[in-house]
Every structure is written in C-alpha cells, then in structure tokens.
Coordinates of C-alpha atoms in Angstrom, one line a residue:
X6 CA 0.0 0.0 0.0
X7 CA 1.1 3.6 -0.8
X8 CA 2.8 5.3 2.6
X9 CA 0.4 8.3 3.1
X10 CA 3.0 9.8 5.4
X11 CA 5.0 12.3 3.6
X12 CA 8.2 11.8 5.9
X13 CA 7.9 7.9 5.5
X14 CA 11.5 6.7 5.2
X15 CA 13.5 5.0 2.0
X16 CA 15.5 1.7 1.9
X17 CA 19.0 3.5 2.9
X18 CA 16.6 5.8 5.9
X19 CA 16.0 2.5 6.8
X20 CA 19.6 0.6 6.4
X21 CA 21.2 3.5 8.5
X22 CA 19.1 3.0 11.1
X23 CA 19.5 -0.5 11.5
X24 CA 23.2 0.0 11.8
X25 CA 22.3 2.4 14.7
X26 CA 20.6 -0.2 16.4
X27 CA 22.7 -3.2 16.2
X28 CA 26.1 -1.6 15.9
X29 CA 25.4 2.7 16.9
X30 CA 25.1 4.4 19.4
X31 CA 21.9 3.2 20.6
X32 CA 23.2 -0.4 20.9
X33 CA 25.6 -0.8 23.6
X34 CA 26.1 2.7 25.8
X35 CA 25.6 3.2 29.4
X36 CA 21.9 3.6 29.2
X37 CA 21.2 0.3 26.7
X38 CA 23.5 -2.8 28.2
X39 CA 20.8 -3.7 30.7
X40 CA 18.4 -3.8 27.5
X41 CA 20.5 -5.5 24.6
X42 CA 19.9 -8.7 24.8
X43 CA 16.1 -8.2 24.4
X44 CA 16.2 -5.0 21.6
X45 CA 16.1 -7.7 18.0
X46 CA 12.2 -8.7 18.1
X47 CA 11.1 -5.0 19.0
X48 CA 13.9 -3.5 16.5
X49 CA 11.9 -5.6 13.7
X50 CA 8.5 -4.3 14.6
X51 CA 9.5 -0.7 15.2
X52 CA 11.1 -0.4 11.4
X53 CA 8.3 -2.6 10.3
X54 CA 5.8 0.1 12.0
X55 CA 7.8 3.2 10.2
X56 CA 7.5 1.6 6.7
X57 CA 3.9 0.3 7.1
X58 CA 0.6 2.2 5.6
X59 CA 0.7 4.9 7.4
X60 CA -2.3 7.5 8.5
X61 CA -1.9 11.4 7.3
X62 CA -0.4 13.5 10.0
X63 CA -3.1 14.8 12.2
X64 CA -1.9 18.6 12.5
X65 CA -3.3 21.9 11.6
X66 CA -2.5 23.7 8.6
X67 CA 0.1 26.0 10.3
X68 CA 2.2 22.6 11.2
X69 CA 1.2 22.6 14.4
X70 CA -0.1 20.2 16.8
X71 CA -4.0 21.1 17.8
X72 CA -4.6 22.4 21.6
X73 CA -5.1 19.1 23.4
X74 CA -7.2 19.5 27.1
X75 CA -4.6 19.5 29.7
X76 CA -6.3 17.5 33.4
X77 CA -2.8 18.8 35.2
X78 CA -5.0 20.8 37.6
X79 CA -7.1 17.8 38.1
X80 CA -5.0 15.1 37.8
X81 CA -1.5 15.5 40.2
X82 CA 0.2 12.7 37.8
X83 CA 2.8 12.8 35.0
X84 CA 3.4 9.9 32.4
X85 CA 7.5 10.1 31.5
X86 CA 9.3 7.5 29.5
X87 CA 12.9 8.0 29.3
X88 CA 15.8 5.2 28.3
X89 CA 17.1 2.7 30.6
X90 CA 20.1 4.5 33.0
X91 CA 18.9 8.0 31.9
X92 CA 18.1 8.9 35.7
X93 CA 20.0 9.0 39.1
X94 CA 19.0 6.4 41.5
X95 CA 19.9 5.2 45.3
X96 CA 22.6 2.9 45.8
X97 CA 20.7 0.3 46.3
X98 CA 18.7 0.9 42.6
X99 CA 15.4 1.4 44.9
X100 CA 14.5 5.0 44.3
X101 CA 15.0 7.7 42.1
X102 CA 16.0 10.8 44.6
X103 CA 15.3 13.6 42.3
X104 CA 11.8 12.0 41.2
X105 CA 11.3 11.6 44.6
X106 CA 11.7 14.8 45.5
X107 CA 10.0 16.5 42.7
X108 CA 6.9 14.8 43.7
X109 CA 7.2 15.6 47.2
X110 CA 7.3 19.5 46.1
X111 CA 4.7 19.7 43.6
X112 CA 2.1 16.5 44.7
X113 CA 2.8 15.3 41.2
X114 CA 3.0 11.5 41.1
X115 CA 5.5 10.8 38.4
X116 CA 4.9 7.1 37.0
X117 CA 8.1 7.0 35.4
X118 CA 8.9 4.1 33.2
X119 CA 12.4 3.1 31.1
X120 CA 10.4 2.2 27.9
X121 CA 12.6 3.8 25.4
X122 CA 14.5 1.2 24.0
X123 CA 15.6 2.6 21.0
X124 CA 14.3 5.8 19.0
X125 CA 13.3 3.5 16.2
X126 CA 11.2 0.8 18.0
X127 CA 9.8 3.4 20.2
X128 CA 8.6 5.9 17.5
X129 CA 7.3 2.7 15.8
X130 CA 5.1 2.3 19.3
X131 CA 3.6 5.5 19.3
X132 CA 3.4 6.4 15.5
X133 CA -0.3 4.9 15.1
X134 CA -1.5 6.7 18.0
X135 CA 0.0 10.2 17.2
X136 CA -1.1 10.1 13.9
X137 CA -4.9 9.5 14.7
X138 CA -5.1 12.1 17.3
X139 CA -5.0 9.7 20.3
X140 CA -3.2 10.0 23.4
X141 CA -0.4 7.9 23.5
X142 CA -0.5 7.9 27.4
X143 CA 2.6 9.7 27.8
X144 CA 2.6 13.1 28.8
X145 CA 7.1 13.8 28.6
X146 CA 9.2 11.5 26.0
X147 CA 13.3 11.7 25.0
X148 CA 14.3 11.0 21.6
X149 CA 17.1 11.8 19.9
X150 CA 17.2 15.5 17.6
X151 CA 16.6 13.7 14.3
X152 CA 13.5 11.9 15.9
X153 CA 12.3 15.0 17.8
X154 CA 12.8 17.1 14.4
X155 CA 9.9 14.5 12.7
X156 CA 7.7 14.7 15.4
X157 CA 7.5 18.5 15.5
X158 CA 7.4 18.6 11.7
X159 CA 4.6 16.2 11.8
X160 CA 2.7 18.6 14.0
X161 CA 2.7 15.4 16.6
X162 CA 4.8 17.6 19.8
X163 CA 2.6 20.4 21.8
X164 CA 4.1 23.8 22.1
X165 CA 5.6 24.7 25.1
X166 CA 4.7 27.3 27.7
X167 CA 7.6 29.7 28.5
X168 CA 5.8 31.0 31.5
X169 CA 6.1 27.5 33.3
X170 CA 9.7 27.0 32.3
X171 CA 11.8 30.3 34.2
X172 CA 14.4 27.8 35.0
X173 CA 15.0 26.5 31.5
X174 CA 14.7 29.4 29.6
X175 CA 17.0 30.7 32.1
X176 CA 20.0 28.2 32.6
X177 CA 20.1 26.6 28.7
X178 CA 23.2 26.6 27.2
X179 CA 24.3 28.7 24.8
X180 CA 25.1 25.6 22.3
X181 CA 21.7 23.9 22.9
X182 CA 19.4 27.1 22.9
X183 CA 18.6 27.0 18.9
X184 CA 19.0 24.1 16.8
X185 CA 17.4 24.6 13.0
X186 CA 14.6 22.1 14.1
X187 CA 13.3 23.9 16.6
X188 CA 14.6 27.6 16.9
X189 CA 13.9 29.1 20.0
X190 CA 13.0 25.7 22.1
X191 CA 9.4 26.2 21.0
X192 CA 9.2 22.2 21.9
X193 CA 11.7 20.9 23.1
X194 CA 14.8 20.5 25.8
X195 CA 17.5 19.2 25.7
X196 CA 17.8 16.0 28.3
X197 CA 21.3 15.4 27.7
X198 CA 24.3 16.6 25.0
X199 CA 26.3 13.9 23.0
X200 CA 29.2 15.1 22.0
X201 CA 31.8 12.8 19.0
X202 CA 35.6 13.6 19.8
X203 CA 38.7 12.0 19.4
X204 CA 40.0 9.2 21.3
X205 CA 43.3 6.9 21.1
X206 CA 45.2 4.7 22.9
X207 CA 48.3 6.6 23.9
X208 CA 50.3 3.2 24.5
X209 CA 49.3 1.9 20.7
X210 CA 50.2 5.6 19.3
X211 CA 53.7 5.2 21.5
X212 CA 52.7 8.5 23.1
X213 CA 51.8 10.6 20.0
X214 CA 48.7 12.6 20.5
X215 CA 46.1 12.0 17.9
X216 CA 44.1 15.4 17.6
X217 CA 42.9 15.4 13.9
X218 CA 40.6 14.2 11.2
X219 CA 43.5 14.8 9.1
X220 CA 46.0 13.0 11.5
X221 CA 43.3 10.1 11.4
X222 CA 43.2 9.9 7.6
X223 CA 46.7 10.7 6.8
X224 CA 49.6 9.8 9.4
X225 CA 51.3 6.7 8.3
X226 CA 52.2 5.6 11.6
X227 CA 48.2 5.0 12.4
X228 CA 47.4 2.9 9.0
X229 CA 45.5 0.0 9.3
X230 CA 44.4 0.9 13.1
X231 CA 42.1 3.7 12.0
X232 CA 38.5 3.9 13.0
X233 CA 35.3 6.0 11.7
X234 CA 31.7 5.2 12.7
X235 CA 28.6 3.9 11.1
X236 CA 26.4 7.2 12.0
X237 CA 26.8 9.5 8.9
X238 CA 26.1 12.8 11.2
X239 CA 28.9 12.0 13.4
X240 CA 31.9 10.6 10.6
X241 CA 30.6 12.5 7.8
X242 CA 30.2 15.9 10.4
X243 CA 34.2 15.7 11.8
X244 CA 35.7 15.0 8.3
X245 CA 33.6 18.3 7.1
X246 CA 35.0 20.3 10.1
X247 CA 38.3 19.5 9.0
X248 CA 37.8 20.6 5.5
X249 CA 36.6 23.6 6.7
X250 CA 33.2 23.6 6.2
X251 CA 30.2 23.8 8.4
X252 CA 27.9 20.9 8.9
X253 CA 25.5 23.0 9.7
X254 CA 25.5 24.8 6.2
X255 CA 26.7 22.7 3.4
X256 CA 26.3 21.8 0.7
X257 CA 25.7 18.8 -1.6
X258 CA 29.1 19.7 -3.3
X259 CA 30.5 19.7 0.4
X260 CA 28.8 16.5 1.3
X261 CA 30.7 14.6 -1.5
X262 CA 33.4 16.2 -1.0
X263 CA 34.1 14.5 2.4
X264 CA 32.3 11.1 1.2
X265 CA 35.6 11.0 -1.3
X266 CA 37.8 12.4 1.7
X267 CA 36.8 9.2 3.6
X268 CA 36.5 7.0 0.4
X269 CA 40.0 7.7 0.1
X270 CA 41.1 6.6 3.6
X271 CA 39.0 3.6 3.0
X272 CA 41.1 2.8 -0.7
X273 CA 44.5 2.9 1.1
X274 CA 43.4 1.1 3.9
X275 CA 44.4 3.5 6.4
X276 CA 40.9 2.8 8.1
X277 CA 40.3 -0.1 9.7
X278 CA 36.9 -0.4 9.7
X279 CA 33.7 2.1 10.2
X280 CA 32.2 0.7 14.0
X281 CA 29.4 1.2 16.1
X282 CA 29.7 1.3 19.4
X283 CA 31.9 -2.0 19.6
X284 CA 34.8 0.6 19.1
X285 CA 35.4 0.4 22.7
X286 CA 36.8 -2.6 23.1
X287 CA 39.2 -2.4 19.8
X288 CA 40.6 0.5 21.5
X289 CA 40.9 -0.6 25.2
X290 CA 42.7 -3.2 23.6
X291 CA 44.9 -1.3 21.3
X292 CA 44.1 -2.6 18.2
X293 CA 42.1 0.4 17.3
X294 CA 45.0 3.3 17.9
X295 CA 42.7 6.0 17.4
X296 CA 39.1 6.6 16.3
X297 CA 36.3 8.9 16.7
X298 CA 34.1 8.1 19.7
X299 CA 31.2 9.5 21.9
X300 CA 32.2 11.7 24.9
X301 CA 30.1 9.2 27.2
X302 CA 32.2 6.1 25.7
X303 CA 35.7 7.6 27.0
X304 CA 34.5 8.6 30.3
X305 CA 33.8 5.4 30.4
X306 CA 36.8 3.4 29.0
X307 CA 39.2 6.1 31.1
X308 CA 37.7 5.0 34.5
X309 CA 39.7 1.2 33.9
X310 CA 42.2 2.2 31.5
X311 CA 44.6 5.5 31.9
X312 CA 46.0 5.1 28.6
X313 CA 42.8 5.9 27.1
X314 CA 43.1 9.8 25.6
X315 CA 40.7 12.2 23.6
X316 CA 41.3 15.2 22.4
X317 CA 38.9 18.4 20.6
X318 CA 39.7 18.7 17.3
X319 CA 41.1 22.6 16.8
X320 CA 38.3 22.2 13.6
X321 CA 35.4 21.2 15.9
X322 CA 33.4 18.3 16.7
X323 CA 29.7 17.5 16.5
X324 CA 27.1 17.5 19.2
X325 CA 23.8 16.0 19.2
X326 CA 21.3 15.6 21.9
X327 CA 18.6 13.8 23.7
X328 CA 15.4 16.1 24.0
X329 CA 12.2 16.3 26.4
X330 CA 8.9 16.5 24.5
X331 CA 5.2 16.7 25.4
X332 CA 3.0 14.6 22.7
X333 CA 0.6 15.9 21.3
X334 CA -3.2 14.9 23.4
X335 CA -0.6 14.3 25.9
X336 CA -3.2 14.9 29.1
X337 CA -0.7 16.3 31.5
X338 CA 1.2 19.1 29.5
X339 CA 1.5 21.9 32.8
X340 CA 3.1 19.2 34.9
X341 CA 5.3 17.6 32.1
X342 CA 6.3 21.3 32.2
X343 CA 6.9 21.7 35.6
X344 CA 9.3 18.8 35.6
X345 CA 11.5 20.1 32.5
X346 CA 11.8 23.1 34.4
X347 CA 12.3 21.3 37.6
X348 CA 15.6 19.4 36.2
X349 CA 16.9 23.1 34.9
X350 CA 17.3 24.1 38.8
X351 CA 21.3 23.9 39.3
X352 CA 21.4 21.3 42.4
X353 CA 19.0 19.2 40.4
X354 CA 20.8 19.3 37.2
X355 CA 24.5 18.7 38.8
X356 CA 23.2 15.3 40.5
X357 CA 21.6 14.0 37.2
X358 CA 24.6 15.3 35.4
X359 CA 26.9 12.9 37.9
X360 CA 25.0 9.8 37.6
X361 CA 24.9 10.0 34.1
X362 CA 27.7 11.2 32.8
X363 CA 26.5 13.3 29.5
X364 CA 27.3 16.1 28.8
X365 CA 24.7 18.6 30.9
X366 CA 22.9 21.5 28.8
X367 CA 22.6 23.3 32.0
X368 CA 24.7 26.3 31.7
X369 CA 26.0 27.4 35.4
X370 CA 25.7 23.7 36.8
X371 CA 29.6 23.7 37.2
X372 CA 29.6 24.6 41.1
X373 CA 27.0 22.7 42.0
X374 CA 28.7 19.4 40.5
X375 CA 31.3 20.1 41.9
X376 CA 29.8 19.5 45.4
X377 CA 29.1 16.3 44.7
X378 CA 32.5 15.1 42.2
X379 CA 35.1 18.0 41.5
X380 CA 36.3 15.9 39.0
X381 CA 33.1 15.4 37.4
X382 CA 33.0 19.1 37.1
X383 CA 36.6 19.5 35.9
X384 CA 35.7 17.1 33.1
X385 CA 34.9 19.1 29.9
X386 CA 33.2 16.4 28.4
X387 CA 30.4 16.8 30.7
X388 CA 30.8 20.6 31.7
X389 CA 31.8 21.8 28.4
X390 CA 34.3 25.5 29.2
X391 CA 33.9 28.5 26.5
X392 CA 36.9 27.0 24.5
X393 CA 35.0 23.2 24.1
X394 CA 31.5 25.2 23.7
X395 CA 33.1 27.6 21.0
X396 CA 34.0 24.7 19.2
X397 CA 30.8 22.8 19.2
X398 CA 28.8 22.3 15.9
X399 CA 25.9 20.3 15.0
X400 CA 25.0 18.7 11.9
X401 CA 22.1 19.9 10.4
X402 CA 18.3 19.2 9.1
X403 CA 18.1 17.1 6.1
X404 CA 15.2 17.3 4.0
X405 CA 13.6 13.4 3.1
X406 CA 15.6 14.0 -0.1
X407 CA 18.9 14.8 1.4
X408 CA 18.4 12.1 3.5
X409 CA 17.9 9.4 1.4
X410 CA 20.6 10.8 -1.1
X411 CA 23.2 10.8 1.2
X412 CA 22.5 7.6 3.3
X413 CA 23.0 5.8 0.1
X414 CA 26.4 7.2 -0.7
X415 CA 27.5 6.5 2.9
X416 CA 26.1 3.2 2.9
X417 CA 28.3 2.4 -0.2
X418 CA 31.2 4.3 1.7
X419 CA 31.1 1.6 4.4
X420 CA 29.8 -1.1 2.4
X421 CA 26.7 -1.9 4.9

C-alpha cells in the first residue's frame, strides 16, 4: 500500500538505522547494556511500524499540533518515558532521589517508566496513536534531535509554555538554545548533549597525540588501526570540520566532498573499519589506535584504562542531543512542564549530570557538580568550558531527499 505519510523513510533511511541499532550508538552505551539482549524482536517491529501504511499526519495547517485539554489541575500525575540508565537512582537501585523529591514538592506523582528502548522501536510504538489524534498515554518522551525534528514537523509535539519554564529558559546553554529544528526551544529540551571527539590509545600511538581528522586519515604511523563510525552525522560531520566547512550549512558539493575524503582513507586502507559502538573494546585493547568516539564512551573506557586519551579537534566536533517532548493529546502538559523546568534548577541538574555522565545542557551547573564530584565538574566532556563550547557544531536538518541521497552514498562508503 502507498505510505500516506510524507516523511515515510527510504531503503537507505531504513539501512542507516539499523546500523544504529545493532552496531550505533543506541546499541551498547551506558543507558542500553541492561536492555541489549532483548532489543532484536522490538527493533523488527518498530522499522516494520515506520514503513507500514501509514495515517496522514493529524496537524493543523500551520504545522502545528492542535490544543489538546490539559487534566494537570485535576490530575496530580505525569506519564514520563525515558531510556534505561537516563536517571540518578539510590545505591541500592530502589528509588530515584530527584523523582522523589519532585513529587514531594509539587504533589505530582511521576509514573516513570524506562520504555525507550531505541528511538526506532519506540517511535514505531507511538506512530499509530499520534497520527490518529490519540493519546499515547505519555505526557514527557526523550528521543534523539533527528527523531524530535519529525515529530515537530509532523505537528505530533505540543508547544511549550515559556511562563512555566523560568528555570529552563534561564539556565540553557548557549550551544543547545537553537538548533534549525526547533529555533527558539518552542518544543523541546535538551535532556542530555552527545558530543563525538577523538579518542586513542596513547600506549598503541607510543605517546603521540592524535588530535585530527587529518591526523586520522593521513599519518602513516596509524594505518590500518584507524576507526570512523557507522552514523553518517557524526563521521561524515568531523571529516567536514576538518575541510573547513560547516555541517551546519553545506552543501551537496560539500557533502561529496568529504564522502571522497573518507572514500580515500577507506582505498589505502588506512581505516580499519567504520564501528558502532563495539569501538570500545578495539581501543581498550589497542588494536584500534585511534578513532572517533562518543564523549560518554571515554568517560567510560578512562575509569579502567589510563592510557585511554581524547582530544577536541582545533576544527570542531559535533554535538547531538537527547530532547524532552510533550506529545501531542498528551493529558498532563502543565506538569510535564513543571518537571522540565524542575531538572533546569542547578542542584538538580549537577546530580543528574553525575549519575549520568552526559554532557549537561545546563549552563552554570559547574559549582553545584562540583559538590558532589570536582572531577566530574573538571571534566569538559560533561561541563563543556567557553573554548569546548566555541567549538561545538551540529549537523544539520536534512530534508527526506537529502536524507535518502546521502545515506545511500554512505552506505556504499562503508559497504553496509
């Protein structure tokens, strides 16, 4: 049957996102071990659900979702799904102190649930129900940008009310505050930042520092012991920095230009192999030397191995982030909002911010974490400082087009 949805995705949509799943960065961090072994049956039925007949997009002509009736007054309760290990707990994994607390304050019963197993699967879940105008019984979601970009341009996220978020508009940072898909923060927050850098094994690279797409690509000494990784935005995003262009304004000229940059390091086997996030191990055990990686990843690997480096290219490097929405007939939108702003207060930010170990989109939270960890709040890869933030850059919108276009070349690139 013909897909009635016009943001329905193509074959190499499709591919890329199965490489996120079994081999990105959605299949083995921090937040998804406890969950892998069970992700392949719902992985099959949430791509299955994105490709299927779909429903037209219930949203106004404007592109917006309608006005749903919000029972927040009435009804002291708020629906959140979030990832698995996305939120502090006790030591003894029994409670969740700053859920506790925020429903002490406000009288707001949160019924929190880890349900977000992958953006894929998940979206697949609540697709049918957003796109007939139902509820989907959650009143606050996080998905990643490219997922929260298609759900606010399906007209399927409720607009935000500033007056109920002082905190948030407040204490955003700088880097998060606008992204193309939704200027302003009309819908969304950020939850967490995800930031690609560099990392290598300073005992494999004999003590060289590796701090370079061009270093990557072209020093002989690394050949053979090279990685990239299997998310176009994040290998495809760095080897534009380097050129000197800006992911978030290129163009199609620029695009292929760094496909061929790769292509090339690919031809003279200088890379090893594009990974997912099963670079980890390669490099813990040297056989990567040096790769580009996820800021949570190194954190990580450098708690149980000091050889373990990273370094900021002087070009950039991407960020992405996790984001808070409300869905659209969502039936508790004020207290969904009360909570967002709730986790924009300082204290409350720097104790989710140590738990989890991403970078923190609160702007200021730097004293307060360092309360609890100064190391924590030392570490730029969760505080970013002006020089890190200066340099961040994301990769932006594509339109359907784009997207399929340039999945397929990078899908040849890496031969998935």
């Amino acid at each position: 049957m013909e897909q009635l949805d016009p943001d329905h995705l193509s074959a190499a949509q499709l591919a890329a996102m199965r490489r996120s799943l079994t081999s990105g960065r959605g299949a083995l961090t921090r937040r998804s071990l406890l969950r892998a072994s069970g992700i392949g049956a719902l992985t099959l039925g949430g791509l299955s659900a994105l490709t299927s007949c779909g429903i037209p997009p219930a949203r106004r002509e404007d592109g917006t979702a309608a006005a749903s009736a919000d029972h927040s007054e009435q009804e002291k309760v708020l629906n959140f799904s979030n990832w698995t290990e996305y939120m502090d707990t006790s030591e003894d994994e029994k409670s969740r102190p700053t859920l506790e607390e925020f429903g002490k304050r406000t009288g707001i019963e949160v019924k929190y649930s880890e349900d977000i197993n992958d953006n894929v699967e998940f979206f697949g879940k609540i697709r049918p129900q957003l796109a007939a105008g139902q509820d989907t019984g959650r009143d606050l979601i996080v998905v990643t940008d490219w997922l929260a970009a298609r759900i606010i341009r399906l007209g399927w996220a409720q607009k935000l009310d500033p007056s109920r978020l002082p905190h948030a508009y407040a204490n955003l940072s700088p880097q998060f505050r606008s992204p193309d898909w939704d200027p302003g923060r009309s819908y969304s927050y950020p939850w967490t930042g995800i930031s690609t850098v560099i990392a290598y094994n300073s005992k494999a690279t004999e003590g060289r520092k590796v701090d370079s797409v061009t270093q990557l690509l072209d020093d002989p000494s690394l050949k053979g012991r090279v990685g990239f990784l299997t998310e176009m935005r994040d290998s495809v995003g760095m080897t534009l920095l380097d050129q000197g262009k800006d992911p978030a304004n290129f163009t199609t000229a620029d695009f292929d230009g760094a496909i061929g940059r790769l292509q090339k390091g690919v031809d003279t086997k200088q890379i090893r192999r594009f990974t997912g996030n099963d670079y980890t191990a390669d490099l813990d055990k040297g056989d990567l030397a040096a790769c580009l990686a996820w800021a949570g990843d190194v954190i990580q690997l450098q708690a149980g191995n000091p050889d373990i480096k990273y370094a900021v290219p002087a070009a950039g490097y991407i960020t992405s982030s996790d984001n808070l929405l409300v869905p659209a007939q969502a039936r508790h939108k004020a207290n969904a909002e009360k909570l967002i702003d709730y986790y924009y207060e300082l204290p409350v930010a720097a104790r989710l911010a140590a738990f989890i170990s991403y970078v923190c989109p609160v702007d200021g939270v730097k004293d307060e974490l360092a309360k609890i960890d100064p190391a924590l709040a030392e570490n730029t890869l969760i505080v970013p400082d002006k020089a890190m933030t200066a340099k961040s850059h994301a990769f932006r919108s594509l339109s359907s087009e784009e997207e399929t276009a340039y999945e397929e070349k990078f899908t040849k690139l890496i031969g998935a």
